[in-house]
PDB file of C-alpha atoms and ligand atoms in Angstrom:
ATOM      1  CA  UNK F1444    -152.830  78.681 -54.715  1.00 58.00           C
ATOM      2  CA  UNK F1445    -150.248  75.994 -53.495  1.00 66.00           C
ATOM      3  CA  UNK F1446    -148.895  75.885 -50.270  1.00 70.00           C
ATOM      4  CA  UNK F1447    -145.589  75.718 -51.592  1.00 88.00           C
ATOM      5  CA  UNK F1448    -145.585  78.892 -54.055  1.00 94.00           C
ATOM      6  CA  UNK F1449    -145.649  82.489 -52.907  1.00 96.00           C
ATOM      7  CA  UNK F1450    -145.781  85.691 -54.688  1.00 98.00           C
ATOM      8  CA  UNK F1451    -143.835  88.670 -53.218  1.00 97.00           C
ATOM      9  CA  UNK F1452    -143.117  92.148 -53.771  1.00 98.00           C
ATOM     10  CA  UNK F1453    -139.342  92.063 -53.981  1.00 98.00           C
ATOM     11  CA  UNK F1454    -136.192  95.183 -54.456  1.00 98.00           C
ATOM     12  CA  UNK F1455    -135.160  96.463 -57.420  1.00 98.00           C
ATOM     13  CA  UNK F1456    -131.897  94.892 -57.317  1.00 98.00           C
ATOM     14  CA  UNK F1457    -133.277  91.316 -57.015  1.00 98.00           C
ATOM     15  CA  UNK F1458    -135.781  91.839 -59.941  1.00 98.00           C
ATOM     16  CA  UNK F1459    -132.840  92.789 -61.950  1.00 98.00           C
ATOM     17  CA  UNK F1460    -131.134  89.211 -60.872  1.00 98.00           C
ATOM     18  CA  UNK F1461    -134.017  87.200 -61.680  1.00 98.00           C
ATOM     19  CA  UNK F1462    -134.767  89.468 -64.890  1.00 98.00           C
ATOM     20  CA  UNK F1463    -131.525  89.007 -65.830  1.00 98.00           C
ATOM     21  CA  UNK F1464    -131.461  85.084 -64.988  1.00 98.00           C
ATOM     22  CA  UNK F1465    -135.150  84.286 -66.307  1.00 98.00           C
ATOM     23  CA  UNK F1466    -134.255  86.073 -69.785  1.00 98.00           C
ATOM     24  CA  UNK F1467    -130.796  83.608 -70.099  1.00 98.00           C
ATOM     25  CA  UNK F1468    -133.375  80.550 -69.262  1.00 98.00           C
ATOM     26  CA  UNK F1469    -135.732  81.677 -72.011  1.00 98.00           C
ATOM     27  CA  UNK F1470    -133.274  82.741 -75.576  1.00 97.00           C
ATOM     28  CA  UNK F1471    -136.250  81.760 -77.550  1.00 96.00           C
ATOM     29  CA  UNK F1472    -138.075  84.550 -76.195  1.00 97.00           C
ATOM     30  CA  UNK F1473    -135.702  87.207 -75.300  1.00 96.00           C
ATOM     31  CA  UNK F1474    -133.359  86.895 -77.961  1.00 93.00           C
ATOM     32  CA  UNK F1475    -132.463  91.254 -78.796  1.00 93.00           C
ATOM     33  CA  UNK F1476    -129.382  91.730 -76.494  1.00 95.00           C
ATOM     34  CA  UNK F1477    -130.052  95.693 -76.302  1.00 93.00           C
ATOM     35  CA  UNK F1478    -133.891  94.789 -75.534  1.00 94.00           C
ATOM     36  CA  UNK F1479    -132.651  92.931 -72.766  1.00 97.00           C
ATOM     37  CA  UNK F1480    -130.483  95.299 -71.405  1.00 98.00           C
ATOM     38  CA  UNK F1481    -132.720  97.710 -71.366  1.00 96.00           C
ATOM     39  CA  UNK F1482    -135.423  95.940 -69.548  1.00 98.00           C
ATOM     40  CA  UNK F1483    -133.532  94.293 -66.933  1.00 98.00           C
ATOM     41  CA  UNK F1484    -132.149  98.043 -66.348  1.00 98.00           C
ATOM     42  CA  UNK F1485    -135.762  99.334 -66.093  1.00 98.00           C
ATOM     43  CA  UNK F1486    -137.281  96.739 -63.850  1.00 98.00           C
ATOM     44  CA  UNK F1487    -135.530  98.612 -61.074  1.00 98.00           C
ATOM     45  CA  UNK F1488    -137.240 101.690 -61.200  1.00 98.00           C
ATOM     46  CA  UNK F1489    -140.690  99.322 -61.234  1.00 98.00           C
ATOM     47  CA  UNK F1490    -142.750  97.545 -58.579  1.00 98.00           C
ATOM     48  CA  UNK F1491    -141.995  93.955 -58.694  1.00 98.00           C
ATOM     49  CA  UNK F1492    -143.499  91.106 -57.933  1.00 98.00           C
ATOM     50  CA  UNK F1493    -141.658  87.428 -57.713  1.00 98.00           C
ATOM     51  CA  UNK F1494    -143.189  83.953 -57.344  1.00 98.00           C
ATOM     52  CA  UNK F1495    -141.051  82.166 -55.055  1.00 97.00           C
ATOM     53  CA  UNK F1496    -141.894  78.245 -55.460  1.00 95.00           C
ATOM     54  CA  UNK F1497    -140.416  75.976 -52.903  1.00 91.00           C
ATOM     55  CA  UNK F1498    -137.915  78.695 -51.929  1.00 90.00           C
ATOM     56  CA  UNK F1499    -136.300  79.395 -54.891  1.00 96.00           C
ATOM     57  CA  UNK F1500    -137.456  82.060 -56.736  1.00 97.00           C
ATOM     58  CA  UNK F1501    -139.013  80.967 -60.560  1.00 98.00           C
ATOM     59  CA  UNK F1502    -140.516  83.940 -61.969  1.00 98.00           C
ATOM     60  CA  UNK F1503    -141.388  87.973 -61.961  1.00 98.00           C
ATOM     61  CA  UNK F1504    -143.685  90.432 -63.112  1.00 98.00           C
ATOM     62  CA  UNK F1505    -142.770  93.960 -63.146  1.00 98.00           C
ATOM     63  CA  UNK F1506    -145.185  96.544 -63.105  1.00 98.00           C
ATOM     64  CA  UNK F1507    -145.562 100.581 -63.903  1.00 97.00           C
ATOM     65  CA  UNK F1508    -148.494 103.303 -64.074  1.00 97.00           C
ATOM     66  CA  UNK F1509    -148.112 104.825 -67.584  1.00 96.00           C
ATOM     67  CA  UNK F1510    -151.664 106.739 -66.109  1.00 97.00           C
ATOM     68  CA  UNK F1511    -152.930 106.244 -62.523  1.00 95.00           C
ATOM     69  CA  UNK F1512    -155.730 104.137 -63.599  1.00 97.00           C
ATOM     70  CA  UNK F1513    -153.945 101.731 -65.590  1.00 98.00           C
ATOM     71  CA  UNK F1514    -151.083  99.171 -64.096  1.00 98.00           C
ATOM     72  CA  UNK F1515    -149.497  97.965 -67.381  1.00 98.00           C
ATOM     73  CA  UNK F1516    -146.803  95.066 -67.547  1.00 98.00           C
ATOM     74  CA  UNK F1517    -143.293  95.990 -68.279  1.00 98.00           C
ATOM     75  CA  UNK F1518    -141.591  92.670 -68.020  1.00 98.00           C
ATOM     76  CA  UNK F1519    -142.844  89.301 -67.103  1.00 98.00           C
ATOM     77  CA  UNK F1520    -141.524  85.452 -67.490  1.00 98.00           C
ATOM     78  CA  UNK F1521    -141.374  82.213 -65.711  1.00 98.00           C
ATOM     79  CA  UNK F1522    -138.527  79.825 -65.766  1.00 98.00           C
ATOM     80  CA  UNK F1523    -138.675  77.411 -68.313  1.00 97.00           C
ATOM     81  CA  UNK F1524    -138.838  74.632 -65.876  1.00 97.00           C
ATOM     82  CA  UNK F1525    -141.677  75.495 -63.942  1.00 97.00           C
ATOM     83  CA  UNK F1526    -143.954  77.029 -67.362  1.00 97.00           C
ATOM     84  CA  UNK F1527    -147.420  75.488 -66.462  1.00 96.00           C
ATOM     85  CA  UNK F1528    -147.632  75.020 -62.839  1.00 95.00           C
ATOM     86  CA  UNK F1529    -149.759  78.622 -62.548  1.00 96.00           C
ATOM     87  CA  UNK F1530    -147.143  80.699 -61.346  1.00 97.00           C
ATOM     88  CA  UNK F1531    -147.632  82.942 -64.297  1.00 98.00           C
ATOM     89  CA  UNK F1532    -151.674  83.402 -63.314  1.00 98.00           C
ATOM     90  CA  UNK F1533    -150.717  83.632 -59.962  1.00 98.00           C
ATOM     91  CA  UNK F1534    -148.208  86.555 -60.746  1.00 98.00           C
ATOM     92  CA  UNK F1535    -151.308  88.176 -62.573  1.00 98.00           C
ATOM     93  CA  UNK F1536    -153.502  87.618 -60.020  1.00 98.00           C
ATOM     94  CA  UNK F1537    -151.321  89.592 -57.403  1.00 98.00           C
ATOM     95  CA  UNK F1538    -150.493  91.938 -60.216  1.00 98.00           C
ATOM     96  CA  UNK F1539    -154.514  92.791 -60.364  1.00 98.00           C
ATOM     97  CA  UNK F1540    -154.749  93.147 -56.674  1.00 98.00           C
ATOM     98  CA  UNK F1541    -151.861  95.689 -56.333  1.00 98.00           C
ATOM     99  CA  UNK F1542    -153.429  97.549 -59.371  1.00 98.00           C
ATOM    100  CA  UNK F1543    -156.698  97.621 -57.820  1.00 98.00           C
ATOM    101  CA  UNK F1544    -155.324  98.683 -54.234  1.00 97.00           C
ATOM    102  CA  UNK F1545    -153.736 101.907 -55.803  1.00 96.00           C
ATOM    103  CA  UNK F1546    -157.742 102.926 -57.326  1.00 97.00           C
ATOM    104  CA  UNK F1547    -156.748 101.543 -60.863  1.00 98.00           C
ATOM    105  CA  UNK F1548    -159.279 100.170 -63.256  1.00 98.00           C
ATOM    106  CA  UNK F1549    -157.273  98.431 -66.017  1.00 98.00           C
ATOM    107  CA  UNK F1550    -154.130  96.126 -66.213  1.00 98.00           C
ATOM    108  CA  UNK F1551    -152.375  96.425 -69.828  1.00 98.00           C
ATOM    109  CA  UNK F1552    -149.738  94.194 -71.708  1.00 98.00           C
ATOM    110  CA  UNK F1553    -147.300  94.470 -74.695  1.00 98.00           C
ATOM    111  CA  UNK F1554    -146.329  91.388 -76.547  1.00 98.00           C
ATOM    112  CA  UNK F1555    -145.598  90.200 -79.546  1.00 98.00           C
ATOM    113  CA  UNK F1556    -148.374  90.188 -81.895  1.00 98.00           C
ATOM    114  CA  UNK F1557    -149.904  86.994 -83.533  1.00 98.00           C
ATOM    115  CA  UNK F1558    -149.749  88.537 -86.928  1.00 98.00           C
ATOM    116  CA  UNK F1559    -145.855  87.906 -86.355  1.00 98.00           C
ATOM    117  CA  UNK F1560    -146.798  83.885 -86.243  1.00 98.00           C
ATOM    118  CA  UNK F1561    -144.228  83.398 -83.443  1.00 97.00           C
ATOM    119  CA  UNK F1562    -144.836  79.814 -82.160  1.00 97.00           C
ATOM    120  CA  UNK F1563    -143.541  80.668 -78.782  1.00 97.00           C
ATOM    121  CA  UNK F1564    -145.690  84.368 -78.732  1.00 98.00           C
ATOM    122  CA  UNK F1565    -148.754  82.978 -80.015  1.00 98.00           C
ATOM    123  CA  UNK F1566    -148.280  80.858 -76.381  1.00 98.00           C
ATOM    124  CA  UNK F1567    -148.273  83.955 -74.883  1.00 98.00           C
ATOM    125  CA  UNK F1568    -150.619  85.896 -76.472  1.00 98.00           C
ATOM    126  CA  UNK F1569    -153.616  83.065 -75.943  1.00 98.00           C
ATOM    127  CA  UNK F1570    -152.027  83.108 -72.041  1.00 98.00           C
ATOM    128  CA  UNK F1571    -152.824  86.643 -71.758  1.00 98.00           C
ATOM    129  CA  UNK F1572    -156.058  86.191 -73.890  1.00 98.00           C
ATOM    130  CA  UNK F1573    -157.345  82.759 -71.346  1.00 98.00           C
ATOM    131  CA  UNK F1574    -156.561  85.215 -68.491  1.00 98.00           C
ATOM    132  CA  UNK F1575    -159.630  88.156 -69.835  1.00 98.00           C
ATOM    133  CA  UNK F1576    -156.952  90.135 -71.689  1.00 98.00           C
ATOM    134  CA  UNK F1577    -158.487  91.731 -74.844  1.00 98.00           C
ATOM    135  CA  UNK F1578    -156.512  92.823 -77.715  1.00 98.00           C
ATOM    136  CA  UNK F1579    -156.783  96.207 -78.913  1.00 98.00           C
ATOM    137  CA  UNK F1580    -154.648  96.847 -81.505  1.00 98.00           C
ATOM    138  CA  UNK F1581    -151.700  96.094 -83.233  1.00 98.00           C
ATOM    139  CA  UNK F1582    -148.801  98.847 -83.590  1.00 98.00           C
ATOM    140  CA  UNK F1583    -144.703  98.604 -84.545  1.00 98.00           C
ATOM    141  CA  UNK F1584    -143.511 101.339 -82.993  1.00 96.00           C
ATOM    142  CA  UNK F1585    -140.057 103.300 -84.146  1.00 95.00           C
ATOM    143  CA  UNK F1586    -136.957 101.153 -83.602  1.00 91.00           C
ATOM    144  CA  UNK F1587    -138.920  98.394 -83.051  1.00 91.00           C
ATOM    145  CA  UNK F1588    -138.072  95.065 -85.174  1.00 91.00           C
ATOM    146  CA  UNK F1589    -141.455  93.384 -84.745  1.00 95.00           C
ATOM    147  CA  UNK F1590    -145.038  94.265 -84.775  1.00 98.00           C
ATOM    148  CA  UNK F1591    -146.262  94.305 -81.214  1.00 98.00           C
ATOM    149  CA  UNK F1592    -150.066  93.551 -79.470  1.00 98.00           C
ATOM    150  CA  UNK F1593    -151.449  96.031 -77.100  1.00 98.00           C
ATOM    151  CA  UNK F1594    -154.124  93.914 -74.781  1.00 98.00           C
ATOM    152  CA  UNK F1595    -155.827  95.046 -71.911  1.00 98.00           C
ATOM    153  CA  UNK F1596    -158.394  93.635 -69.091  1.00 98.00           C
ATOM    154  CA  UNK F1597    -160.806  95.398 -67.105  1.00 98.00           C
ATOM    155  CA  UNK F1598    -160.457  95.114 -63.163  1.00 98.00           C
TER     156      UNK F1598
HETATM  157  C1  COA R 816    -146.276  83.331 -70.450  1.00 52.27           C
HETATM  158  C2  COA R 816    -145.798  82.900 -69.069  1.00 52.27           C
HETATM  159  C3  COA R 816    -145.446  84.128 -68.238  1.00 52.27           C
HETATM  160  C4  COA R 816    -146.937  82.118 -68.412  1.00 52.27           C
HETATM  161  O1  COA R 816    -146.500  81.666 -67.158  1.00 52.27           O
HETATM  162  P1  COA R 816    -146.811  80.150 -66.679  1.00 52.27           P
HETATM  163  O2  COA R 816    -146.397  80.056 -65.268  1.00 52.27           O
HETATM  164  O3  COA R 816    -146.224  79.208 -67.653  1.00 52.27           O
HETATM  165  O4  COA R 816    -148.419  80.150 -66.831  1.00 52.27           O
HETATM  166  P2  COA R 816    -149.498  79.313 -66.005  1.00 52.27           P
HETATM  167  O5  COA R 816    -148.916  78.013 -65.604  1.00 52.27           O
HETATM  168  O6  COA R 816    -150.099  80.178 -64.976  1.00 52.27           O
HETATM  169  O7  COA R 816    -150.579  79.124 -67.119  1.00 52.27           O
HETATM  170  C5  COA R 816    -150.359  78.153 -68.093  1.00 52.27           C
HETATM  171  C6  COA R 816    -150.978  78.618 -69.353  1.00 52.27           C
HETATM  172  O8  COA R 816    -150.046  79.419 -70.056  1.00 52.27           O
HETATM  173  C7  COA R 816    -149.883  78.899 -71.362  1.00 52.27           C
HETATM  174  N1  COA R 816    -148.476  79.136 -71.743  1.00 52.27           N
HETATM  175  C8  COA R 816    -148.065  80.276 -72.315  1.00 52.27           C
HETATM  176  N2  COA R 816    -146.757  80.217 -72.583  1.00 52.27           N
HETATM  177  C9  COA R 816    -146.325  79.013 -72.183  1.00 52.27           C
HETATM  178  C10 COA R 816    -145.069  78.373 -72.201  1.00 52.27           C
HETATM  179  N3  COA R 816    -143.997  78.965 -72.717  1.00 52.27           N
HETATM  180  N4  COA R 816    -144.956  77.155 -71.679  1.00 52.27           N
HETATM  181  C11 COA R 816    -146.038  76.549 -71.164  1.00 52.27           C
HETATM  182  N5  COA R 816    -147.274  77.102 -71.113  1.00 52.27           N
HETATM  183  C12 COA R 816    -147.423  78.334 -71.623  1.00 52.27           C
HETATM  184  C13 COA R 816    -150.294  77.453 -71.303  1.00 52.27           C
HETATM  185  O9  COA R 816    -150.785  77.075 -72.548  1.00 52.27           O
HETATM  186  C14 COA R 816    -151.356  77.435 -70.222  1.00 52.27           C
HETATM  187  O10 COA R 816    -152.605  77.726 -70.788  1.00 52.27           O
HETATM  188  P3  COA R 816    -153.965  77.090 -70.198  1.00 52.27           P
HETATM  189  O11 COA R 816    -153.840  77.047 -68.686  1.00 52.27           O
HETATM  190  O12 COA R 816    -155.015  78.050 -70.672  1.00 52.27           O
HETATM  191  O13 COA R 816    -154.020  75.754 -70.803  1.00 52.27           O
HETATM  192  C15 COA R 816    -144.562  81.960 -69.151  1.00 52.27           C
HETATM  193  O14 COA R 816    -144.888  80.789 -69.869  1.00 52.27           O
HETATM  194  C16 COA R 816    -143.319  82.580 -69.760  1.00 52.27           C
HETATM  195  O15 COA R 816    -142.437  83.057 -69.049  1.00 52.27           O
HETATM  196  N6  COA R 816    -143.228  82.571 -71.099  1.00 52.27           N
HETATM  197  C17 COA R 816    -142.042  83.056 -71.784  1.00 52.27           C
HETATM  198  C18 COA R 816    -141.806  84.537 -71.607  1.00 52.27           C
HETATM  199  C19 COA R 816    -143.004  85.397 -71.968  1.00 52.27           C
HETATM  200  O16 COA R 816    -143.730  85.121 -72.910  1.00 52.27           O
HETATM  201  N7  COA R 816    -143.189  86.465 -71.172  1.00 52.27           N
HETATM  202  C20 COA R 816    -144.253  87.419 -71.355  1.00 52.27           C
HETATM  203  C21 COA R 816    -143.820  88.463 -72.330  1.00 52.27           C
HETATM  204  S1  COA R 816    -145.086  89.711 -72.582  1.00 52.27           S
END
């Protein structure tokens, strides 16, 4: 990892900041107002993880244990400025670790799905993918407005 980036477990109120703050940076991603209420609401009651790179902090994973064996990621993004300089593999990485500290055997992810053609998503999806995440189905669930990919790796 370099020397100048750092990956944290941080409070809930400063995951809501940078949830809040990382979702403004990123409009082409997190674009449903009420979504984004909602989620920078529900980091706090997650564990949280922030990459801090040169001392400002860039990006945040939030994670929660629908079961005990499975660490699944609520909310994750990187500031557009610093996309592609591995914080978003580190954040997995230490994601993985915690998940495998607490006896779990899987890590799981909801995005959007490819069948949507999203040129942003399908970024995503093939990040998640590269990183040993397998898709396992595709589902729209009630009140949803897209079709969503449920992907999960073995620890
Ligand atoms: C997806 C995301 C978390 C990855 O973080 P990152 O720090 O850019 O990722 P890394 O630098 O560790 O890895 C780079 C890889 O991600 C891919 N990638 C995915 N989305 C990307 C984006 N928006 N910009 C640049 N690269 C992206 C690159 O193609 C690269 O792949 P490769 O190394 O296999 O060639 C980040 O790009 C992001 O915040 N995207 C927008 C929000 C989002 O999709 N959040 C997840 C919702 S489930």
């Amino acid at each position: 990892m370099d020397l100048a980036l750092a990956v944290e477990l941080i409070s809930p109120e400063l995951a809501e900041t940078l949830c809040r703050a990382i979702t403004a940076d990123l409009p082409e991603y997190f674009g449903l107002p009420e979504c984004n209420e909602h989620y920078a609401k529900g980091v706090r009651s997650r564990t949280n993880f922030a990459a801090k790179f040169e001392d400002a902090y860039v990006g945040i994973l939030s994670l929660d244990f629908p079961y005990p064996e499975n660490g699944n990621i609520y909310w994750m993004g990187v500031a557009r400025s610093h996309h592609s300089k591995g914080i978003g593999t580190a954040l997995l990485a230490k994601a993985a670790e915690h998940v495998k500290s607490q006896g779990g055997k899987t890590i799981s992810v909801e995005t959007l799905s490819p069948a949507e053609s999203d040129e942003n998503y399908l970024k995503t999806y093939r990040f998640y993918e590269t990183r040993g995440f397998l898709p396992l189905f595709d589902l729209k669930p009630v009140g949803y407005t897209f079709t969503m990919v449920y992907m999960c790796k073995v620890l």
